[in-house]
Short mmCIF file of C-alpha atoms in Angstrom, two decimals:
data_model
loop_
_atom_site.label_atom_id
_atom_site.label_comp_id
_atom_site.label_asym_id
_atom_site.label_seq_id
_atom_site.Cartn_x
_atom_site.Cartn_y
_atom_site.Cartn_z
CA MET A 15 0.00 0.00 0.00
CA SER A 16 1.35 3.46 -0.85
CA ASP A 17 1.93 6.09 1.81
CA LEU A 18 -1.05 8.03 0.48
CA GLY A 19 -3.25 4.94 0.56
CA ALA A 20 -2.20 4.15 4.11
CA PHE A 21 -2.86 7.71 5.18
CA THR A 22 -6.27 7.74 3.54
CA GLN A 23 -7.17 4.46 5.17
CA LEU A 24 -6.23 5.81 8.56
CA SER A 25 -7.61 9.32 8.31
CA ARG A 26 -10.89 8.70 6.49
CA PRO A 27 -12.85 7.32 9.48
CA LEU A 28 -12.45 10.39 11.70
CA LYS A 29 -15.84 9.96 13.32
CA MET A 30 -17.20 12.02 16.19
CA THR A 31 -19.62 10.86 18.81
CA LYS A 32 -22.29 13.25 19.98
CA PHE A 33 -20.78 15.38 22.72
CA LEU A 34 -22.32 15.67 26.14
CA ASP A 35 -22.02 18.80 28.23
CA ASN A 36 -21.05 17.77 31.74
CA ALA A 37 -21.41 21.35 32.89
CA HIS A 38 -25.19 20.87 32.62
CA GLY A 39 -25.24 17.70 34.64
CA GLN A 40 -25.59 15.16 31.88
CA THR A 41 -23.99 11.77 32.32
CA THR A 42 -22.21 10.09 29.43
CA PRO A 43 -21.20 6.53 28.55
CA LEU A 44 -17.61 7.67 28.98
CA ALA A 45 -18.28 8.36 32.63
CA TYR A 46 -18.54 4.63 33.20
CA ASN A 47 -15.60 3.67 31.04
CA THR A 48 -12.82 5.29 33.00
CA ALA A 49 -10.24 3.76 35.30
CA SER A 50 -11.24 3.26 38.90
CA THR A 51 -9.56 5.26 41.63
CA SER A 52 -8.37 2.22 43.52
CA HIS A 53 -4.99 2.14 41.80
CA LEU A 54 -4.27 5.89 41.92
CA HIS A 55 -1.75 7.04 44.46
CA SER A 56 -3.30 9.20 47.16
CA LYS A 57 -0.84 12.05 46.75
CA HIS A 58 -2.12 12.62 43.20
CA LEU A 59 -5.78 12.67 44.19
CA ASP A 60 -5.29 16.07 45.80
CA HIS A 61 -4.95 17.45 42.27
CA VAL A 62 -7.91 15.98 40.41
CA GLU A 63 -9.11 18.23 37.60
CA VAL A 64 -12.72 18.51 36.47
CA ALA A 65 -13.65 17.68 32.86
CA ILE A 66 -16.35 20.05 31.64
CA ARG A 67 -16.72 18.50 28.19
CA SER A 68 -16.33 14.93 26.96
CA GLY A 69 -16.52 13.11 23.67
CA SER A 70 -14.71 10.68 21.42
CA PHE A 71 -13.43 10.36 17.88
CA SER A 72 -12.28 7.43 15.77
CA ILE A 73 -8.97 7.00 14.00
CA GLY A 74 -9.17 3.88 11.89
CA GLU A 75 -10.39 1.13 14.20
CA HIS A 76 -9.44 3.00 17.37
CA LEU A 77 -11.90 4.98 19.51
CA ILE A 78 -10.17 7.83 21.34
CA GLU A 79 -11.89 9.25 24.40
CA CYS A 80 -11.17 12.93 24.94
CA PHE A 81 -12.00 15.63 27.47
CA VAL A 82 -11.68 19.37 28.00
CA LEU A 83 -10.77 20.31 31.55
CA ARG A 84 -12.06 23.37 33.35
CA ASP A 85 -8.80 25.25 32.65
CA GLY A 86 -9.06 24.50 28.91
CA THR A 87 -6.51 21.68 28.85
CA ARG A 88 -7.37 19.03 26.27
CA VAL A 89 -6.86 15.51 27.58
CA LEU A 90 -6.88 12.06 26.01
CA SER A 91 -7.87 9.00 28.00
CA GLU A 92 -4.69 7.16 28.94
CA ARG A 93 -6.38 3.85 28.17
CA SER A 94 -7.27 5.11 24.69
CA VAL A 95 -3.66 6.01 24.00
CA HIS A 96 -2.56 2.55 25.12
CA ARG A 97 -5.03 1.00 22.69
CA LEU A 98 -3.87 3.36 19.96
CA PHE A 99 -0.34 1.98 20.28
CA ARG A 100 -1.68 -1.55 20.67
CA SER A 101 -0.49 -1.75 24.25
CA LYS A 102 -2.29 -4.32 26.38
CA ARG A 103 -1.78 -2.46 29.61
CA GLY A 104 -3.87 0.51 30.60
CA GLY A 105 -3.98 3.19 33.25
CA ALA A 106 -3.53 0.85 36.20
CA HIS A 107 -0.28 -0.44 34.79
CA TYR A 108 0.87 3.15 34.25
CA GLN A 109 0.56 3.84 37.97
CA ARG A 110 1.88 0.51 39.24
CA LYS A 111 4.92 0.54 37.02
CA LYS A 112 8.17 1.07 38.89
CA LYS A 113 10.54 3.81 37.93
CA ASN A 114 12.99 2.76 35.28
CA GLU A 115 16.74 3.11 35.73
CA HIS A 116 16.54 6.80 34.74
CA GLY A 117 13.91 7.60 37.37
CA ALA A 118 10.97 8.10 35.04
CA PHE A 119 7.52 6.53 35.14
CA LEU A 120 6.85 5.42 31.60
CA PRO A 121 3.67 4.03 30.05
CA SER A 122 4.13 0.63 28.48
CA TYR A 123 4.21 2.00 24.93
CA LEU A 124 7.34 4.00 25.83
CA SER A 125 8.91 1.64 28.36
CA PRO A 126 11.11 -0.51 26.03
CA LYS A 127 14.75 0.32 26.68
CA ASN A 128 15.53 0.85 23.01
CA LEU A 129 13.09 3.79 22.93
CA PHE A 130 14.42 5.66 25.95
CA PRO A 131 17.38 7.39 24.19
CA HIS A 132 14.84 8.98 21.84
CA ILE A 133 12.58 10.46 24.54
CA ASN A 134 13.34 14.16 24.95
CA ASN A 135 13.56 15.86 28.32
CA GLY A 136 10.32 17.78 27.84
CA LEU A 137 8.38 14.57 27.34
CA LEU A 138 10.04 12.96 30.35
CA VAL A 139 9.07 15.89 32.54
CA ALA A 140 5.48 15.72 31.29
CA LEU A 141 5.30 11.98 31.96
CA LYS A 142 6.32 12.63 35.56
CA GLN A 143 3.30 14.91 35.93
CA PRO A 144 0.27 12.76 35.03
CA ILE A 145 -3.15 14.38 34.79
CA PHE A 146 -5.96 13.02 36.95
CA TYR A 147 -9.48 14.13 36.10
CA ARG A 148 -13.09 13.29 36.68
CA GLN A 149 -16.35 14.24 35.06
CA ILE A 150 -18.78 16.44 36.98
CA VAL A 151 -21.55 13.85 37.22
CA GLY A 152 -20.95 10.16 37.80
CA GLY A 153 -17.33 10.21 36.73
CA LYS A 154 -14.65 8.26 38.53
CA THR A 155 -11.14 9.64 38.71
CA ALA A 156 -9.11 8.60 35.68
CA ASN A 157 -5.62 9.06 34.34
CA GLY A 158 -5.23 11.21 31.25
CA LEU A 159 -2.60 12.35 28.81
CA ASN A 160 -2.25 15.97 27.74
CA ALA A 161 -3.19 15.89 24.06
CA GLU A 162 -0.26 18.17 23.25
CA MET A 163 2.15 15.35 24.16
CA LEU A 164 0.95 13.02 21.42
CA PRO A 165 3.20 14.38 18.63
CA ASP A 166 6.22 14.03 20.92
CA ILE A 167 5.29 10.41 21.61
CA CYS A 168 4.92 9.75 17.89
CA SER A 169 8.29 11.39 17.25
CA VAL A 170 9.99 8.95 19.64
CA TYR A 171 9.12 6.08 17.32
CA LEU A 172 10.20 7.99 14.22
CA ARG A 173 13.56 8.88 15.74
CA ALA A 174 14.11 5.28 16.84
CA ARG A 175 13.22 4.04 13.36
CA ARG A 176 15.57 6.51 11.73
CA ALA A 177 18.39 5.40 14.04
CA GLY A 178 17.72 1.73 13.27
CA HIS A 179 16.90 0.98 16.90
CA LEU A 180 13.47 -0.59 16.47
CA HIS A 181 12.79 -4.27 16.92
CA SER A 182 10.87 -6.00 14.17
CA LYS A 183 7.70 -6.04 16.29
CA GLN A 184 7.91 -2.25 16.75
CA VAL A 185 8.12 -1.25 13.09
CA HIS A 186 4.34 -1.19 12.68
CA LEU A 187 4.13 1.17 15.67
CA ALA A 188 6.49 3.61 13.96
CA ASN A 189 4.33 3.44 10.84
CA GLN A 190 1.27 4.08 13.01
CA ALA A 191 3.01 7.04 14.65
CA GLU A 192 3.89 8.54 11.27
CA LEU A 193 0.32 8.25 10.04
CA LEU A 194 -0.97 9.76 13.27
CA LEU A 195 1.29 12.78 12.88
CA GLU A 196 0.07 13.25 9.33
CA ALA A 197 -3.57 12.88 10.33
CA PHE A 198 -3.27 15.33 13.20
CA ALA A 199 -1.26 17.75 11.08
CA LYS A 200 -4.15 17.87 8.62
CA THR A 201 -6.92 18.13 11.18
CA GLY A 202 -5.21 19.49 14.29
CA ILE A 203 -5.72 17.46 17.42
CA ILE A 204 -7.02 20.45 19.38
CA ALA A 205 -9.65 21.14 16.71
CA LEU A 206 -10.47 17.43 16.63
CA ILE A 207 -11.06 17.32 20.38
CA ASP A 208 -13.03 20.56 20.35
CA GLU A 209 -15.33 19.19 17.65
CA ALA A 210 -15.75 15.82 19.38
CA THR A 211 -16.59 17.41 22.74
CA GLY A 212 -18.58 20.37 21.40
CA TYR A 213 -16.14 22.78 23.01
CA GLU A 214 -15.82 24.59 19.69
CA LYS A 215 -19.33 25.97 20.28
CA VAL A 216 -18.44 27.65 23.55
CA ARG A 217 -14.79 28.64 23.18
CA PRO A 218 -13.98 32.30 22.45
CA GLU A 219 -14.96 33.39 18.95
CA SER A 220 -11.62 35.17 18.53
CA ALA A 221 -9.97 31.74 18.36
CA LEU A 222 -11.83 31.01 15.13
CA GLN A 223 -11.03 34.16 13.16
CA GLY A 224 -8.71 34.07 10.20
CA LYS A 225 -7.44 31.22 8.06
CA PHE A 226 -4.27 30.78 10.09
CA SER A 227 -5.47 31.96 13.48
CA LYS A 228 -5.64 28.49 15.03
CA TYR A 229 -2.03 27.90 14.08
CA LEU A 230 -0.76 31.14 15.60
CA THR A 231 -0.63 32.82 18.98
CA SER A 232 -0.64 36.58 19.43
CA GLU A 233 1.85 36.37 22.30
CA MET A 234 5.34 35.00 21.86
CA GLN A 235 5.63 31.64 23.62
CA PRO A 236 8.61 30.51 25.72
CA TRP A 237 11.38 28.96 23.66
CA GLN A 238 11.17 25.19 23.25
CA LYS A 239 13.69 23.03 21.49
CA THR A 240 11.93 22.27 18.23
CA PHE A 241 14.54 21.22 15.68
CA PRO A 242 16.28 18.05 16.92
CA ASP A 243 20.07 17.82 17.01
CA GLU A 244 20.04 15.23 14.24
CA PHE A 245 18.42 17.78 11.90
CA PHE A 246 21.54 19.95 12.07
CA ALA A 247 23.83 16.92 12.08
CA GLU A 248 22.30 15.91 8.75
CA LEU A 249 22.63 19.47 7.44
CA ASP A 250 26.31 19.40 8.40
CA ARG A 251 26.76 16.08 6.60
CA LEU A 252 25.01 17.27 3.44
CA HIS A 253 27.09 20.46 3.34
CA GLY A 254 30.32 18.78 4.41
CA MET A 255 30.59 21.20 7.33
CA ARG A 256 30.93 21.01 11.09
CA THR A 257 28.90 23.62 12.96
CA THR A 258 27.76 24.28 16.52
CA ALA A 259 24.48 25.50 17.99
CA GLY A 260 25.80 29.01 18.45
CA ASN A 261 27.50 29.24 15.09
CA ARG A 262 25.19 28.13 12.30
CA PRO A 263 25.73 29.66 8.84
CA VAL A 264 23.09 31.89 7.26
CA CYS A 265 22.45 29.28 4.58
CA TYR A 266 21.03 26.97 7.26
CA ALA A 267 18.36 29.52 8.13
CA ALA A 268 17.52 29.89 4.45
CA PHE A 269 17.31 26.10 4.14
CA ILE A 270 14.86 25.89 7.06
CA ASN A 271 12.68 28.67 5.66
CA ARG A 272 12.59 27.07 2.21
CA THR A 273 12.04 23.43 3.19
CA VAL A 274 10.05 23.83 6.40
CA TYR A 275 8.27 27.15 6.95
CA ASP A 276 7.53 27.86 3.28
CA CYS A 277 5.78 24.48 3.07
CA LEU A 278 3.26 25.34 5.76
CA GLY A 279 0.21 26.71 3.97
CA ASP A 280 2.15 27.47 0.78
CA GLY A 281 4.18 30.00 2.74
CA GLY A 282 1.13 31.81 4.03
CA LEU A 283 1.76 30.80 7.61
CA ARG A 284 5.33 32.07 7.45
CA CYS A 285 4.06 35.46 6.26
CA GLN A 286 1.71 35.66 9.23
CA ILE A 287 4.49 34.68 11.63
CA GLU A 288 6.72 37.43 10.30
CA LYS A 289 4.01 40.01 10.94
CA PHE A 290 4.25 39.12 14.63
CA ASN A 291 7.95 38.42 14.81
CA PHE A 292 9.41 41.61 13.33
CA THR A 293 9.27 45.04 14.91
CA PRO A 294 8.54 48.13 12.75
CA SER A 295 12.28 48.75 12.67
CA GLY A 296 12.91 45.27 11.28
CA ASN A 297 14.31 43.63 14.40
CA ARG A 298 13.42 40.04 15.15
CA ARG A 299 11.56 39.44 18.43
CA GLY A 300 12.21 35.71 18.69
CA ARG A 301 12.29 32.42 16.84
CA SER A 302 9.56 31.77 14.29
CA HIS A 303 8.23 28.71 16.11
CA GLN A 304 7.63 30.79 19.24
CA TRP A 305 4.58 32.30 17.51
CA LEU A 306 2.94 28.96 16.79
CA SER A 307 0.03 27.53 18.73
CA GLN A 308 0.07 23.85 19.63
CA GLU A 309 -1.73 23.04 16.39
CA GLY A 310 0.86 25.07 14.52
CA ARG A 311 3.56 23.07 16.25
CA PHE A 312 1.90 19.87 15.01
CA LEU A 313 2.32 21.14 11.46
CA LEU A 314 5.88 22.21 12.08
CA ILE A 315 7.00 18.99 13.79
CA GLU A 316 5.51 16.87 11.03
CA GLN A 317 7.25 18.90 8.33
CA ILE A 318 10.57 18.76 10.20
CA GLN A 319 10.29 14.97 10.37
CA LYS A 320 9.56 14.75 6.64
CA VAL A 321 12.53 16.91 5.73
CA LEU A 322 14.81 15.06 8.14
CA GLU A 323 13.91 11.68 6.66
CA LEU A 324 14.57 13.02 3.17
CA MET A 325 17.93 14.41 4.28
CA THR A 326 19.04 11.04 5.65
CA ALA A 327 18.29 9.46 2.26
CA CYS A 328 20.39 11.95 0.25
CA ARG A 329 24.12 11.95 -0.49
CA ASN A 330 24.78 15.69 -0.38
CA ILE A 331 22.99 19.04 -0.49
CA LYS A 332 22.77 19.02 -4.30
CA HIS A 333 21.13 15.61 -4.23
CA PHE A 334 18.72 16.79 -1.54
CA ASN A 335 17.73 19.96 -3.39
CA GLN A 336 17.07 18.04 -6.60
CA THR A 337 14.97 15.42 -4.82
CA PHE A 338 13.09 17.96 -2.73
CA GLU A 339 12.15 20.18 -5.66
CA ARG A 340 11.24 17.22 -7.85
CA ARG A 341 8.83 15.95 -5.20
CA ARG A 342 7.25 19.37 -4.74
CA ARG A 343 6.77 19.97 -8.45
CA ALA A 344 5.74 16.46 -9.44
CA VAL A 345 2.47 15.97 -7.65
CA ARG A 346 2.27 18.55 -4.84
CA GLU A 347 0.96 15.77 -2.58
CA PRO A 348 -0.82 17.41 0.36
CA TYR A 349 0.16 14.70 2.81
CA LEU A 350 3.82 15.41 2.18
CA PHE A 351 4.22 19.15 2.06
CA ASP A 352 0.95 21.07 1.93
CA PHE A 353 -0.90 20.48 5.16
CA MET A 354 -3.22 23.47 4.99
CA ASN A 355 -4.57 23.65 1.43
#
């Protein structure tokens, strides 16, 4: 099956269940399908959040339960994520699991030792801070995963695959992770959750204005490491150079703009970013990715992964440029480079 066929097969059945508004005291089937509190450590139960909206959506054969907490955080059911990665152990296992040798509690889909070198520090920190939530009416306390962590989890498998560290039984999980990133890059997981839970009908209208508004934030976000070290290692290899983080040549910035940012919405998103990022005098306020919302980061991370995989397959920068431009001109496949057409 081609990549496009696999993507279509996965992304076509994005089905929403009718949302139920817990804020108005309505019970939902999801309220009775959450993990019991018996396995949750008492010290975490002092910080149980309240889910004001609930719903579910389907990706392929998988039903993903999702919630919006009172503070606006979008959460995925931990058990749903386990099923998504074909893990047999659910939320109870997540809590019972002992710390690994690095001192991190890891869900079973990230616990294999060959994956750990590919888990970034930000994801490790997030995994040490699980979210416990309950619905307003009839809901037991359950363990959830911040929806914004899902692309990072998917990227773990892609990095491990690229490094040749996957076992044969894990290859299909990397393929699943790649398709998930593509599906969420097209739809946006936040938008998907908001539609499934009905939160889109009550969130601020300002969040819906403009073609690119959901991908941007009007306030510059704190810096997060976005381009992995191997991205620049591959750039060095292609150019036959050796550079450091504080001493990258100007051509690297041009490369990133051309192959990454210009491919987000046919360059339209980059234009919007620059309106925020440059002062009237022409000074840069920060990095381009600091003006992206979480959905915008989904697009960016997916494009970075695509470019990185193409770089690893090329001999030098000339070979890369020829291959890159040929792919863009040949079919302009939306699942490869144009996520927002």
